[in-house]
Structures are given as C-alpha cells and as structure tokens.
Short mmCIF file of C-alpha atoms and ligand atoms in Angstrom, two decimals:
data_model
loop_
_atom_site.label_atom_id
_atom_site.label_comp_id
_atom_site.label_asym_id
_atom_site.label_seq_id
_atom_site.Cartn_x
_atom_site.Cartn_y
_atom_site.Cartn_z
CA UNK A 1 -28.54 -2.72 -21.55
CA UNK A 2 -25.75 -0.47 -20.95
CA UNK A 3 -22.77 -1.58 -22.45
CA UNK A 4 -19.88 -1.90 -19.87
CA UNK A 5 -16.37 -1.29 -20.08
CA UNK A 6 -13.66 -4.09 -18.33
CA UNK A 7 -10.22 -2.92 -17.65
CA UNK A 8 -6.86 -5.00 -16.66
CA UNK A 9 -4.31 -2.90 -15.19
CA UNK A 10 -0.63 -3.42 -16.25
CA UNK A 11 1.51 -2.11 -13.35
CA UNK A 12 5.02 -1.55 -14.93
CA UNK A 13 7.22 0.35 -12.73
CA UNK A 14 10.43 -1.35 -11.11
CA UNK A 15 12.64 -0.43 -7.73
CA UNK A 16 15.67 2.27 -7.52
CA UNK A 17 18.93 -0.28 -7.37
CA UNK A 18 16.92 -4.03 -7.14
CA UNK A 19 14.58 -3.66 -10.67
CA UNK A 20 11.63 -5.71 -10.87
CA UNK A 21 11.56 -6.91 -7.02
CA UNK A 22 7.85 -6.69 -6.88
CA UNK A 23 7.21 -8.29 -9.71
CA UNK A 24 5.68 -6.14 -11.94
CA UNK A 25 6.73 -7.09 -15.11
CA UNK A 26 4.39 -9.92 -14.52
CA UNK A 27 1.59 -7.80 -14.11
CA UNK A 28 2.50 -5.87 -17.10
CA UNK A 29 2.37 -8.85 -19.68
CA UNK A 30 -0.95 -10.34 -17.86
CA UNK A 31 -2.70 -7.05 -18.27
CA UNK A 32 -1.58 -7.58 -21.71
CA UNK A 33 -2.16 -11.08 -22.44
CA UNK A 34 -5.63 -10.83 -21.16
CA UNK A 35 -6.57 -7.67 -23.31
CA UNK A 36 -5.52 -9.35 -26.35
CA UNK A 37 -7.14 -12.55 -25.28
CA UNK A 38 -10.58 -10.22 -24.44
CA UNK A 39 -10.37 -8.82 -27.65
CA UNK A 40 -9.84 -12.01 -29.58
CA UNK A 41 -13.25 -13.40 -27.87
CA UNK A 42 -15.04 -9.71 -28.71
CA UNK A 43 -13.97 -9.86 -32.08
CA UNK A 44 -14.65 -13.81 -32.73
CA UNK A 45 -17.89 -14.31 -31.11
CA UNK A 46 -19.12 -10.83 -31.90
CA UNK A 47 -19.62 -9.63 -27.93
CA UNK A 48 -20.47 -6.06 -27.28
CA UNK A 49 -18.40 -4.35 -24.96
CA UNK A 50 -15.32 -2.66 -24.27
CA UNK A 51 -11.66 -3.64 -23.06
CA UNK A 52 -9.52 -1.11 -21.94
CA UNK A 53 -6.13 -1.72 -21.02
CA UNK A 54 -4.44 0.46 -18.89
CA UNK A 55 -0.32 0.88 -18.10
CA UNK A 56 -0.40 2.55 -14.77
CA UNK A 57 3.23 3.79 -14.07
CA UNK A 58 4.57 4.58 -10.63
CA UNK A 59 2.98 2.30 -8.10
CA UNK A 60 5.84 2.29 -5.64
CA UNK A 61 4.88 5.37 -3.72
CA UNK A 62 3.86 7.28 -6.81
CA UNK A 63 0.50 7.06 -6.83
CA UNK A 64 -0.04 6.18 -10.65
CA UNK A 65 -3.47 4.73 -10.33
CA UNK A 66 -4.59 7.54 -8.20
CA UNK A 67 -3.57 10.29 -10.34
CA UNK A 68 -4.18 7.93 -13.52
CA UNK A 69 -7.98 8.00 -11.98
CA UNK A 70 -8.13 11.70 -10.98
CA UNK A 71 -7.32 12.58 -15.35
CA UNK A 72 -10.33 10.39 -15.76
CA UNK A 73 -8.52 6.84 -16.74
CA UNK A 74 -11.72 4.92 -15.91
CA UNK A 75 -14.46 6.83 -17.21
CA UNK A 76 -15.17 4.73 -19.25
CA UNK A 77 -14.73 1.33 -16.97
CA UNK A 78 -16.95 -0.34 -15.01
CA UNK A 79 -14.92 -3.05 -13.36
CA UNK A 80 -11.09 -2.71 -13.59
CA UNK A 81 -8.97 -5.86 -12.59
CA UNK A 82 -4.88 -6.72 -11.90
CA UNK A 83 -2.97 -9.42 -10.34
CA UNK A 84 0.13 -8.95 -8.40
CA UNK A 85 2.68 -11.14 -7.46
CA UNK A 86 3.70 -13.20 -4.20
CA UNK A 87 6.48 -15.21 -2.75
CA UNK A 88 6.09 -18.95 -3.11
CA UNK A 89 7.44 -21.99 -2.46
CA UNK A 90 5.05 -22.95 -4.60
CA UNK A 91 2.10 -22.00 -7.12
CA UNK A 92 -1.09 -20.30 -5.29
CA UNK A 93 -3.71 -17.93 -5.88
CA UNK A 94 -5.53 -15.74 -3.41
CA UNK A 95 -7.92 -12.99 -2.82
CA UNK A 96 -6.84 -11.56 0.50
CA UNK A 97 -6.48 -7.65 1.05
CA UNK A 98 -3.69 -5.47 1.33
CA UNK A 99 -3.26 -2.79 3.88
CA UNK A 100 -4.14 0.87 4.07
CA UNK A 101 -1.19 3.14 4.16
CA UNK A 102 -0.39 6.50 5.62
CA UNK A 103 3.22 8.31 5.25
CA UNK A 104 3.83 10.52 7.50
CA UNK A 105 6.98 13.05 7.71
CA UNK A 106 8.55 14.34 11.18
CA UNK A 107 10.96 16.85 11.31
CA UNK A 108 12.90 18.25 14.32
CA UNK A 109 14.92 21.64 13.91
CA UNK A 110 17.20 22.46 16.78
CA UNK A 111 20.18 24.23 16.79
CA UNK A 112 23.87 22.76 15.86
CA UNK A 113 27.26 23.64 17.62
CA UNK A 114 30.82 22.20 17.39
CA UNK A 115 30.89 19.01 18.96
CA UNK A 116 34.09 19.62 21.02
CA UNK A 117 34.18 23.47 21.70
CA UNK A 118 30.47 23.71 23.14
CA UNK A 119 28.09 20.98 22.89
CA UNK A 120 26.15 22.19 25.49
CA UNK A 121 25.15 25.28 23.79
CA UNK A 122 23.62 22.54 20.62
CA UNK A 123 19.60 21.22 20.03
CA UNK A 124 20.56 17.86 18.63
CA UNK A 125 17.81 17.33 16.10
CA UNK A 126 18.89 13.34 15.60
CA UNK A 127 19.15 13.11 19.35
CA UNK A 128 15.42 13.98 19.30
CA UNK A 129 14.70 12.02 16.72
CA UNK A 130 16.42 8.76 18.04
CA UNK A 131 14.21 9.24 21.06
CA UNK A 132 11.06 9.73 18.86
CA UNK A 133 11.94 6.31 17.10
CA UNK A 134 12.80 4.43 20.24
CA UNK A 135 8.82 5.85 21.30
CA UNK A 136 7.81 3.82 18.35
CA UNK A 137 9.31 0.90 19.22
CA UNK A 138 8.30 0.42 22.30
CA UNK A 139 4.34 1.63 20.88
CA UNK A 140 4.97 -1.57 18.83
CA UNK A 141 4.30 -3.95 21.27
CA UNK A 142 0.92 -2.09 22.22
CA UNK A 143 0.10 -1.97 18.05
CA UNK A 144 -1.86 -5.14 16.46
CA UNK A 145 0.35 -7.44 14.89
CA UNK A 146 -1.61 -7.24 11.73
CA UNK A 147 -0.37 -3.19 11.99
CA UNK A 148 2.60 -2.15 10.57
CA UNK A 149 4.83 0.99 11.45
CA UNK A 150 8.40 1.48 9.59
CA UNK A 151 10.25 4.50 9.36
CA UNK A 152 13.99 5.75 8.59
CA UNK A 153 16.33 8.68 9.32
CA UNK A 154 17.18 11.61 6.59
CA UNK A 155 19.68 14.24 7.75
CA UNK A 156 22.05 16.60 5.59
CA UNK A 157 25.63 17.54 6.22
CA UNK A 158 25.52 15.21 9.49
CA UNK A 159 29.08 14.22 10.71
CA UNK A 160 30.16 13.77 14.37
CA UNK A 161 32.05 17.29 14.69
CA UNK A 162 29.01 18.90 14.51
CA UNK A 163 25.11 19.06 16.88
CA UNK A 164 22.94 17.92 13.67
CA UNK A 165 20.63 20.96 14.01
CA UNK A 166 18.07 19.43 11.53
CA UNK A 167 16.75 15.35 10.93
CA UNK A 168 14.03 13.74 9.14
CA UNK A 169 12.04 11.12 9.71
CA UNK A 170 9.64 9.44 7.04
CA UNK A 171 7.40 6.68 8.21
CA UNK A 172 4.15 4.34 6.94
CA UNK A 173 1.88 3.68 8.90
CA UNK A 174 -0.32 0.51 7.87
CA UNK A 175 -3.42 -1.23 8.95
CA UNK A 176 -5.66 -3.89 7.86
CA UNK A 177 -8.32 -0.96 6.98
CA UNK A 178 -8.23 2.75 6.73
CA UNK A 179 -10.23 3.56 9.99
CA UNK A 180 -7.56 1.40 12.08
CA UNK A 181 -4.71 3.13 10.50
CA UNK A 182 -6.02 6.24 11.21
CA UNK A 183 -6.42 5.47 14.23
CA UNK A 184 -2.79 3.73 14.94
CA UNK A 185 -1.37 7.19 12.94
CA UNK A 186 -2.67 8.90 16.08
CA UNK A 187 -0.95 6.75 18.65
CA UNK A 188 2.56 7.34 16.44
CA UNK A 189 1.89 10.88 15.63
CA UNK A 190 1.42 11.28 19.85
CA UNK A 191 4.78 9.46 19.97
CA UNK A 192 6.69 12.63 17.80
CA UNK A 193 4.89 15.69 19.27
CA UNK A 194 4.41 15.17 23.10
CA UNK A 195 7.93 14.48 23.89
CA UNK A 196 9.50 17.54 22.20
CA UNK A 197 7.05 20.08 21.68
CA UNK A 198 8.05 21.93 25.06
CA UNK A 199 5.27 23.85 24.32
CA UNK A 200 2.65 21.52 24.47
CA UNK A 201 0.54 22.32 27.77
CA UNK A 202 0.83 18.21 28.56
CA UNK A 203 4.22 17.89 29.19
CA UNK A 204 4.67 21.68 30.83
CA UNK A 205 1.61 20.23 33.63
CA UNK A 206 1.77 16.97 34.01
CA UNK A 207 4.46 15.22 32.61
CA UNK A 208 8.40 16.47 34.27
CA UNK A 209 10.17 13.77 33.10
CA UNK A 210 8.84 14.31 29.72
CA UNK A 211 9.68 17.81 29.75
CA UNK A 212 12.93 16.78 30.92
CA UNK A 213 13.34 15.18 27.74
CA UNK A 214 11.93 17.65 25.63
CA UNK A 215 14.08 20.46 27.38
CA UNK A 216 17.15 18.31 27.04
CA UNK A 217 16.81 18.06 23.15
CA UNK A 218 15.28 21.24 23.18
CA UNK A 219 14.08 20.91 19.20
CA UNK A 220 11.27 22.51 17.46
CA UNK A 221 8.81 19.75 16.03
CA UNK A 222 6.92 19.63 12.58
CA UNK A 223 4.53 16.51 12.01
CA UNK A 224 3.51 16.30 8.02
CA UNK A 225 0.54 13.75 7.17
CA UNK A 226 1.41 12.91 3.77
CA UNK A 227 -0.43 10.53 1.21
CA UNK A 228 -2.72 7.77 2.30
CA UNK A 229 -4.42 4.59 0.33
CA UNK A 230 -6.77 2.73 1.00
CA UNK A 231 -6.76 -1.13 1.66
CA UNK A 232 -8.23 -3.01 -1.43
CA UNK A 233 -11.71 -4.33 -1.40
CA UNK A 234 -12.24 -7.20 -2.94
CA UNK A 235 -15.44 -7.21 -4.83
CA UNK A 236 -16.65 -10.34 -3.79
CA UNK A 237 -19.10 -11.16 -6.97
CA UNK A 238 -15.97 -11.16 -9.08
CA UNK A 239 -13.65 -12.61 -6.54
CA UNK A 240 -16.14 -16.25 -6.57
CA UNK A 241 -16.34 -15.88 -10.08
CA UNK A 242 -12.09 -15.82 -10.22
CA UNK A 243 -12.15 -18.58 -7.29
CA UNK A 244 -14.99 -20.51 -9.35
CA UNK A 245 -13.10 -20.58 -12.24
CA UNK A 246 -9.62 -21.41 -10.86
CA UNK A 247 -11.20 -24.27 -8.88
CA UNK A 248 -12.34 -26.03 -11.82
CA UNK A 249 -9.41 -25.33 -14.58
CA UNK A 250 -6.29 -25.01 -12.16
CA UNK A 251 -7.22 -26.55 -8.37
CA UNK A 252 -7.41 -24.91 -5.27
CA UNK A 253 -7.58 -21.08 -4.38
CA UNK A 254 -5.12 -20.95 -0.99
CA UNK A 255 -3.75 -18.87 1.94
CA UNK A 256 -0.25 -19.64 0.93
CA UNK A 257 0.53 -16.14 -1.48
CA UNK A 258 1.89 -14.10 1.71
CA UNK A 259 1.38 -10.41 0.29
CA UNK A 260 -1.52 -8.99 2.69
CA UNK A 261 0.68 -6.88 4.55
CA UNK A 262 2.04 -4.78 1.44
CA UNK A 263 -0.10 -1.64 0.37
CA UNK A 264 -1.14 -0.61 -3.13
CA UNK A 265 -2.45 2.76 -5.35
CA UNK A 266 -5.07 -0.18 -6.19
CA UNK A 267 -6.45 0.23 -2.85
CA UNK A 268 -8.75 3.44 -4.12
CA UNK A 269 -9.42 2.49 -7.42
CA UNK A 270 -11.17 -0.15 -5.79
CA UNK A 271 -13.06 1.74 -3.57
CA UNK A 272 -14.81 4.10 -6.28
CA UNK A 273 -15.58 0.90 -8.50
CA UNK A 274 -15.70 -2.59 -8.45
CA UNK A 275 -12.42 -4.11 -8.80
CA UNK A 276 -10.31 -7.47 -7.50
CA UNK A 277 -6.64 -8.41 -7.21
CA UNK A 278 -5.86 -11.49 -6.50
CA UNK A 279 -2.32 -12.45 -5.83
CA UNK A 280 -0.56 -15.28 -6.94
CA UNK A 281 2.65 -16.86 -5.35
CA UNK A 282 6.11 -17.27 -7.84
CA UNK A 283 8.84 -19.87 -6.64
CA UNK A 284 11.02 -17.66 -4.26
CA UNK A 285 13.97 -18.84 -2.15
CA UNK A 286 13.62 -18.65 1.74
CA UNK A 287 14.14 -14.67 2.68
CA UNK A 288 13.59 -14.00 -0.96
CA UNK A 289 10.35 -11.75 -0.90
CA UNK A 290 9.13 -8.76 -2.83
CA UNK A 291 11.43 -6.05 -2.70
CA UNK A 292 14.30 -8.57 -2.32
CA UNK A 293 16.85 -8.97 -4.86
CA UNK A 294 15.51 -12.73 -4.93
CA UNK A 295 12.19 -11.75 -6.22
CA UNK A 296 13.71 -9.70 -9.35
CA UNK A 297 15.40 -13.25 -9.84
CA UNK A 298 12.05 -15.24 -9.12
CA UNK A 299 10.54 -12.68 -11.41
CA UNK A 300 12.02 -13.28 -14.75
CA UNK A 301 11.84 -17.11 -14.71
CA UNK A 302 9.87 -18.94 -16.69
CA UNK A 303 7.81 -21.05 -14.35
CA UNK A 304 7.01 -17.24 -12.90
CA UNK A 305 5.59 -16.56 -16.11
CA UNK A 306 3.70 -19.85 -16.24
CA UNK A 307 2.45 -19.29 -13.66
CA UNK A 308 1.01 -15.27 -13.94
CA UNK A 309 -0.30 -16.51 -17.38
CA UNK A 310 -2.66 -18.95 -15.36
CA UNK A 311 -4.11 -15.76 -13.13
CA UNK A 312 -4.29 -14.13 -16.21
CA UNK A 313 -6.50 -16.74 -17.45
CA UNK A 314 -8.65 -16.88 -15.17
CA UNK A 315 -9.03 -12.86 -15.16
CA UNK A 316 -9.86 -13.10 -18.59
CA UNK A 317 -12.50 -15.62 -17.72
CA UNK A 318 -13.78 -13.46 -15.21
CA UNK A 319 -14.09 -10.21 -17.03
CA UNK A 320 -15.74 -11.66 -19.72
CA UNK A 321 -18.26 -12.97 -17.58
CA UNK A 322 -18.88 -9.06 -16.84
CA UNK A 323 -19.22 -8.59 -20.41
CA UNK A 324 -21.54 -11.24 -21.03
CA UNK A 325 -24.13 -11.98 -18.36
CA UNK A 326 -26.11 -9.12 -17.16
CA UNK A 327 -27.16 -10.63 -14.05
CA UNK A 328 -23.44 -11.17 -12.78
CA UNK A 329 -22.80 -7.66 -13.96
CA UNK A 330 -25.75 -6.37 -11.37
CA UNK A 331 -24.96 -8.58 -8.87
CA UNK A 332 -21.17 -7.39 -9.25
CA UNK A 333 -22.51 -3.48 -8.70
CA UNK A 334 -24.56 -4.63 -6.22
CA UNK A 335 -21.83 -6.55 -3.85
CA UNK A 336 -19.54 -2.80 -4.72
CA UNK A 337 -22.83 -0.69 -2.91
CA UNK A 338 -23.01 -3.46 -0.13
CA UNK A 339 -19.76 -3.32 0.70
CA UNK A 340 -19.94 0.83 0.45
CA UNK A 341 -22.72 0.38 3.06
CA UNK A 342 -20.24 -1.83 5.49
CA UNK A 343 -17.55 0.35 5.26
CA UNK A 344 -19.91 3.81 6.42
C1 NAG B 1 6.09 8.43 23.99
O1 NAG B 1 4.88 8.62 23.29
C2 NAG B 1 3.76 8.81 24.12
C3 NAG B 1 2.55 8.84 23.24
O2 NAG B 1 2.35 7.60 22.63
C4 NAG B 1 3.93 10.08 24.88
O3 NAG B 1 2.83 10.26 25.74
C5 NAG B 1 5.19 10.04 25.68
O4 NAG B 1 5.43 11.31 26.18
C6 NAG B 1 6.39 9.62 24.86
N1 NAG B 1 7.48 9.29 25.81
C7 NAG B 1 8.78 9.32 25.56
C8 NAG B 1 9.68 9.01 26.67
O5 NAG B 1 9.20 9.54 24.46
C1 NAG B 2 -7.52 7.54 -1.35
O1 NAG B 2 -8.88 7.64 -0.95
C2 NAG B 2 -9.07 8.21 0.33
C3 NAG B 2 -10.56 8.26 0.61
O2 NAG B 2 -11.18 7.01 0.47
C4 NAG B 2 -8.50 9.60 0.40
O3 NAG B 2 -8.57 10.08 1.72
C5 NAG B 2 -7.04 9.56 -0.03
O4 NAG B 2 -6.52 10.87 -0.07
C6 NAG B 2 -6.92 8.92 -1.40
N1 NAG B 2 -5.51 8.86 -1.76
C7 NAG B 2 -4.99 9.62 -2.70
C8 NAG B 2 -3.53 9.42 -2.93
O5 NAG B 2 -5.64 10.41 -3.36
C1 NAG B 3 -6.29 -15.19 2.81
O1 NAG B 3 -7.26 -15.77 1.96
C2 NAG B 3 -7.57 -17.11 2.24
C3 NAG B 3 -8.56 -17.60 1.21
O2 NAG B 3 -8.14 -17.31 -0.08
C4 NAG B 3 -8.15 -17.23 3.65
O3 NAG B 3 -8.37 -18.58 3.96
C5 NAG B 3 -7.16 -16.63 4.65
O4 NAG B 3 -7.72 -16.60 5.92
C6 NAG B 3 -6.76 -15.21 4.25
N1 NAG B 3 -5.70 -14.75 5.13
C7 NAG B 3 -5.77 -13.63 5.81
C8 NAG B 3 -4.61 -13.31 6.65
O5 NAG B 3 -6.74 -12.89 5.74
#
C-alpha cells in the first residue's frame, strides 16, 4: 500500500497592536504536541508512515498556507489537519465551516481644491466614497445574514482645508461558500461603479438621479478584485472519526465554538486535499472574541491550553487512524472526490 503522509499545521502568526487575539499560539503548540505524540506512536509501535509538521506563517491576510502550498509544502501529504480557536463560555469542539473571502479594493480619483477659496471647482474623492459605503449599507439588508461585507476608508494628506482628490476603500466580502460570495461581490462591486462611473451607459440612459450623483462627485472609479479563499471543507470521513473519538474520551461535539463566520488560508488547502479543522471554544469574557484584546488574554491561560491539548488529542487520534487502517484512508479520499463532485 502506498505509504501516506499526515500533516498538523501550526499557524503561528499574531495581530499588529493586540498579539495573539486569534489564538494562534494554541494552534502552534497543538501542531506540535501532536507531531511529537505521532512520532512517539511511529517510533514505539513500529508504524509506517510519515508526519510532517508544518509552521505556516502569515494567516491573517497573508496567505501562508496558500503560498506555503504553491512551493510544494504538501507534496508529500495526504491529509493535513489544524485546530483553531473559539470564544467560549465554556469548553466545546466543533466541525462547522468558515467562510469564503474576497478583498476587494475601490479607489476614486477626483480632483482637490482649497476648501474655502473654490470648492466648487473640487471632485471630492471621500465624498464619493462615503456615498459608495452608505450603497453598502443599505445592500446589507438585501445580503443573507450568513454574508458578511466590511470595509474601511484609506486616504493620504486628507485634512478639511483641502477637496481630498484621492480615497481608498478596502473591503471583504464573505459567504458561506465561494459561489455565493462571488455572487454577493457582484451586488457590492455594482454598488462602487454605477454610481460614479459617469461613463457608464446605465446611469447616462436610464438612471438621472444617479447621474446626478455621479456628476456631483464627479470622480474617476477603479474597482481591484484582490485575493480570495475558499470556505473550508470539512472532510467528513475524518471529521466522524474526530467526533467519534471526542465522544467517547471527552463528551459531546457542540454548536457552541462561534467561529463560522471568520475566513481562513485553510480554506484551499482543503480543497486540493483532504483536510479538517475543527474549532474548539477557550473561556472568553462577554464581547471578548477573536481579534479582541480579551482573546490574547483568554489565549495564554492555562485552562486555554487544557483545553487545545484535548483537540490536539483527539487529532492525533485521528491522524493515526489515517496511518493505520487502509480502509479509513480510502474511504477518507473517497468522501474528498465526493465532495469535489458536490461542489462542480
Ligand atoms: C447603489 O448600488 C446599486 C447597485 O447595487 C446601483 O444600481 C445604484 O446606482 C447605487 N445607488 C446609489 C444612490 O448609490
Ligand atoms: C484559492 O482557490 C481558488 C480556487 O478554488 C482560487 O480561485 C483562489 O485564487 C485561491 N486563492 C489563492 C490565494 O491562491
Ligand atoms: C455547527 O456544527 C454543529 C455540529 O457540530 C451543528 O449542529 C450546527 O448546526 C453548526 N452550525 C452552523 C451554523 O452551521
């Protein structure tokens, strides 16, 4: 039989100002507890196989995994495995999604004059894009509320003497699965261009009030589709397997780890091979969520610990079930075509 390869991913990077808010010093010692755990089994019971452990860098809009895959990271893997961290109140483990993710960058370029002297001869590029993001807002109501559409302002030199002649605007765009976001980017993309691209045969026909607007702010748009990842499937051979073996050694599998509406790099590694990341919930105070400064303190306490050590576990478990029993391995490949098949 061919020998296979497990991985477990240690996600290390922390968060400009707020450190470990997403916990990933947590995943970083279970990817590293359950490698040296793996290769304590290998070694003792004489198992063929491999364990890779990887340190993938840069998950907070960096793309680690992704590029990590592109150098050829998992060549030599054929299931890779994390865990990632959750809010609490208290201790649960669960295998739910995350969502796919699009960023998307808007910029408007009008033309800037002194505030005072001659306003009217200004394009106010933040004017434009204040009515771009209140376009959004009200799109959010018409959006699903498992959808999620953030963005924020970026403007140089800006100060209230002056027509800001140039403004940013970086947003995600997330849905429960890559064909819905791309579909929702659509609806938020129509949102930036209609209004102010006077050009745009639309609004010069049909639309006067619109080109009202657009003639009032007068700005020049550019609409950049940026990165995307994909939501993470769960591959659901290994994720009984994980919910098998935390049902008998720790209790119940639950809803209660609240992280489905983040996105992760993880998203594509798992759809080129089979992989699963469950989450599991820390203690957190109320409001105190990843990418809170409450979660870097939930983070580094010891029941946190206790608590990623008894994912970790049950990883271990689960991976060396892959390395073990050839059936499970097949029927793990074959639940990572089936779900290829669902997903067109
Ligand atoms: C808002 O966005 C829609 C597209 O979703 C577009 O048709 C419309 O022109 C925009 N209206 C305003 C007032 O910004
Ligand atoms: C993730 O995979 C999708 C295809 O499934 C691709 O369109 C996207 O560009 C990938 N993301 C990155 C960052 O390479
Ligand atoms: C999350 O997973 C649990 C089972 O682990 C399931 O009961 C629940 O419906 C899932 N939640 C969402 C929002 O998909």
């Amino acid at each position: 039989m061919d020998r296979e390869g497990v991985s477990w991913v240690s996600t290390m990077d922390a968060l400009p100002g707020i450190g470990h808010a997403c916990g990933h010093n947590l995943i970083g010692i279970s990817g590293v507890a359950v490698a040296l755990a793996a290769k304590a089994a290998i070694e003792n019971l004489n198992i063929d196989g491999k364990v890779i452990l990887l340190g993938t860098p840069a998950e907070e809009g960096g793309l680690g995994k992704v590029l990590l895959y592109e150098k050829g990271a998992h060549d030599e893997m054929d299931v890779c495995l994390m865990c990632h961290p959750g809010p609490g109140p208290r201790h649960s483990i669960d295998l739910n999604s995350s969502l796919a993710i699009s960023h998307v960058t808007v910029e408007y370029e009008g033309h800037t004059a002194h505030a005072g002297l001659c306003p009217w001869e200004g394009q106010n590029a933040l004017d434009a894009a204040v009515l771009a993001y209140n376009n959004v807002s009200l799109l959010r109501q018409q959006i699903k509320p498992t959808h999620r559409v953030q963005g924020v302002f970026e403007g140089k030199y800006w100060n209230p003497g002056f027509i800001p002649d140039h403004a940013i605007m970086r947003w995600l765009v997330r849905a429960p699965t890559t064909a819905e976001m791309e579909d929702t980017r659509k609806r938020i993309i129509a949102c930036f261009e209609l209004v102010f691209n006077i050009d745009n045969p639309l609004i010069k026909r049909r639309h006067p009030f619109f080109r009202g607007a657009a003639i009032a702010s007068g700005c020049k748009v550019k609409v950049t589709v940026g990165s995307t990842c994909n939501e993470i499937r769960q591959n659901k051979a290994l994720g009984d397997e994980l919910a098998d073996v935390v049902l008998k050694r720790y209790g119940a599998m639950d809803d209660n780890c609240d992280i489905m509406g983040a996105s992760t790099d993880f998203g594509n590694i798992s759809y080129v091979m089979p992989g699963l990341h469950p989450s599991f919930s820390i203690p957190t105070v109320p409001g105190g969520g990843n990418h809170t400064p409450g979660f870097t303190e939930a983070a580094r306490s010891e029941v946190s610990h206790d608590a990623c050590l008894v994912v970790s576990k049950a990883l271990a478990a689960v991976g060396m079930r892959v390395l073990t029993d050839e059936t499970f391995f097949h029927n793990v490949k074959d639940a990572f075509e089936e779900d290829k098949k669902q997903r067109g």
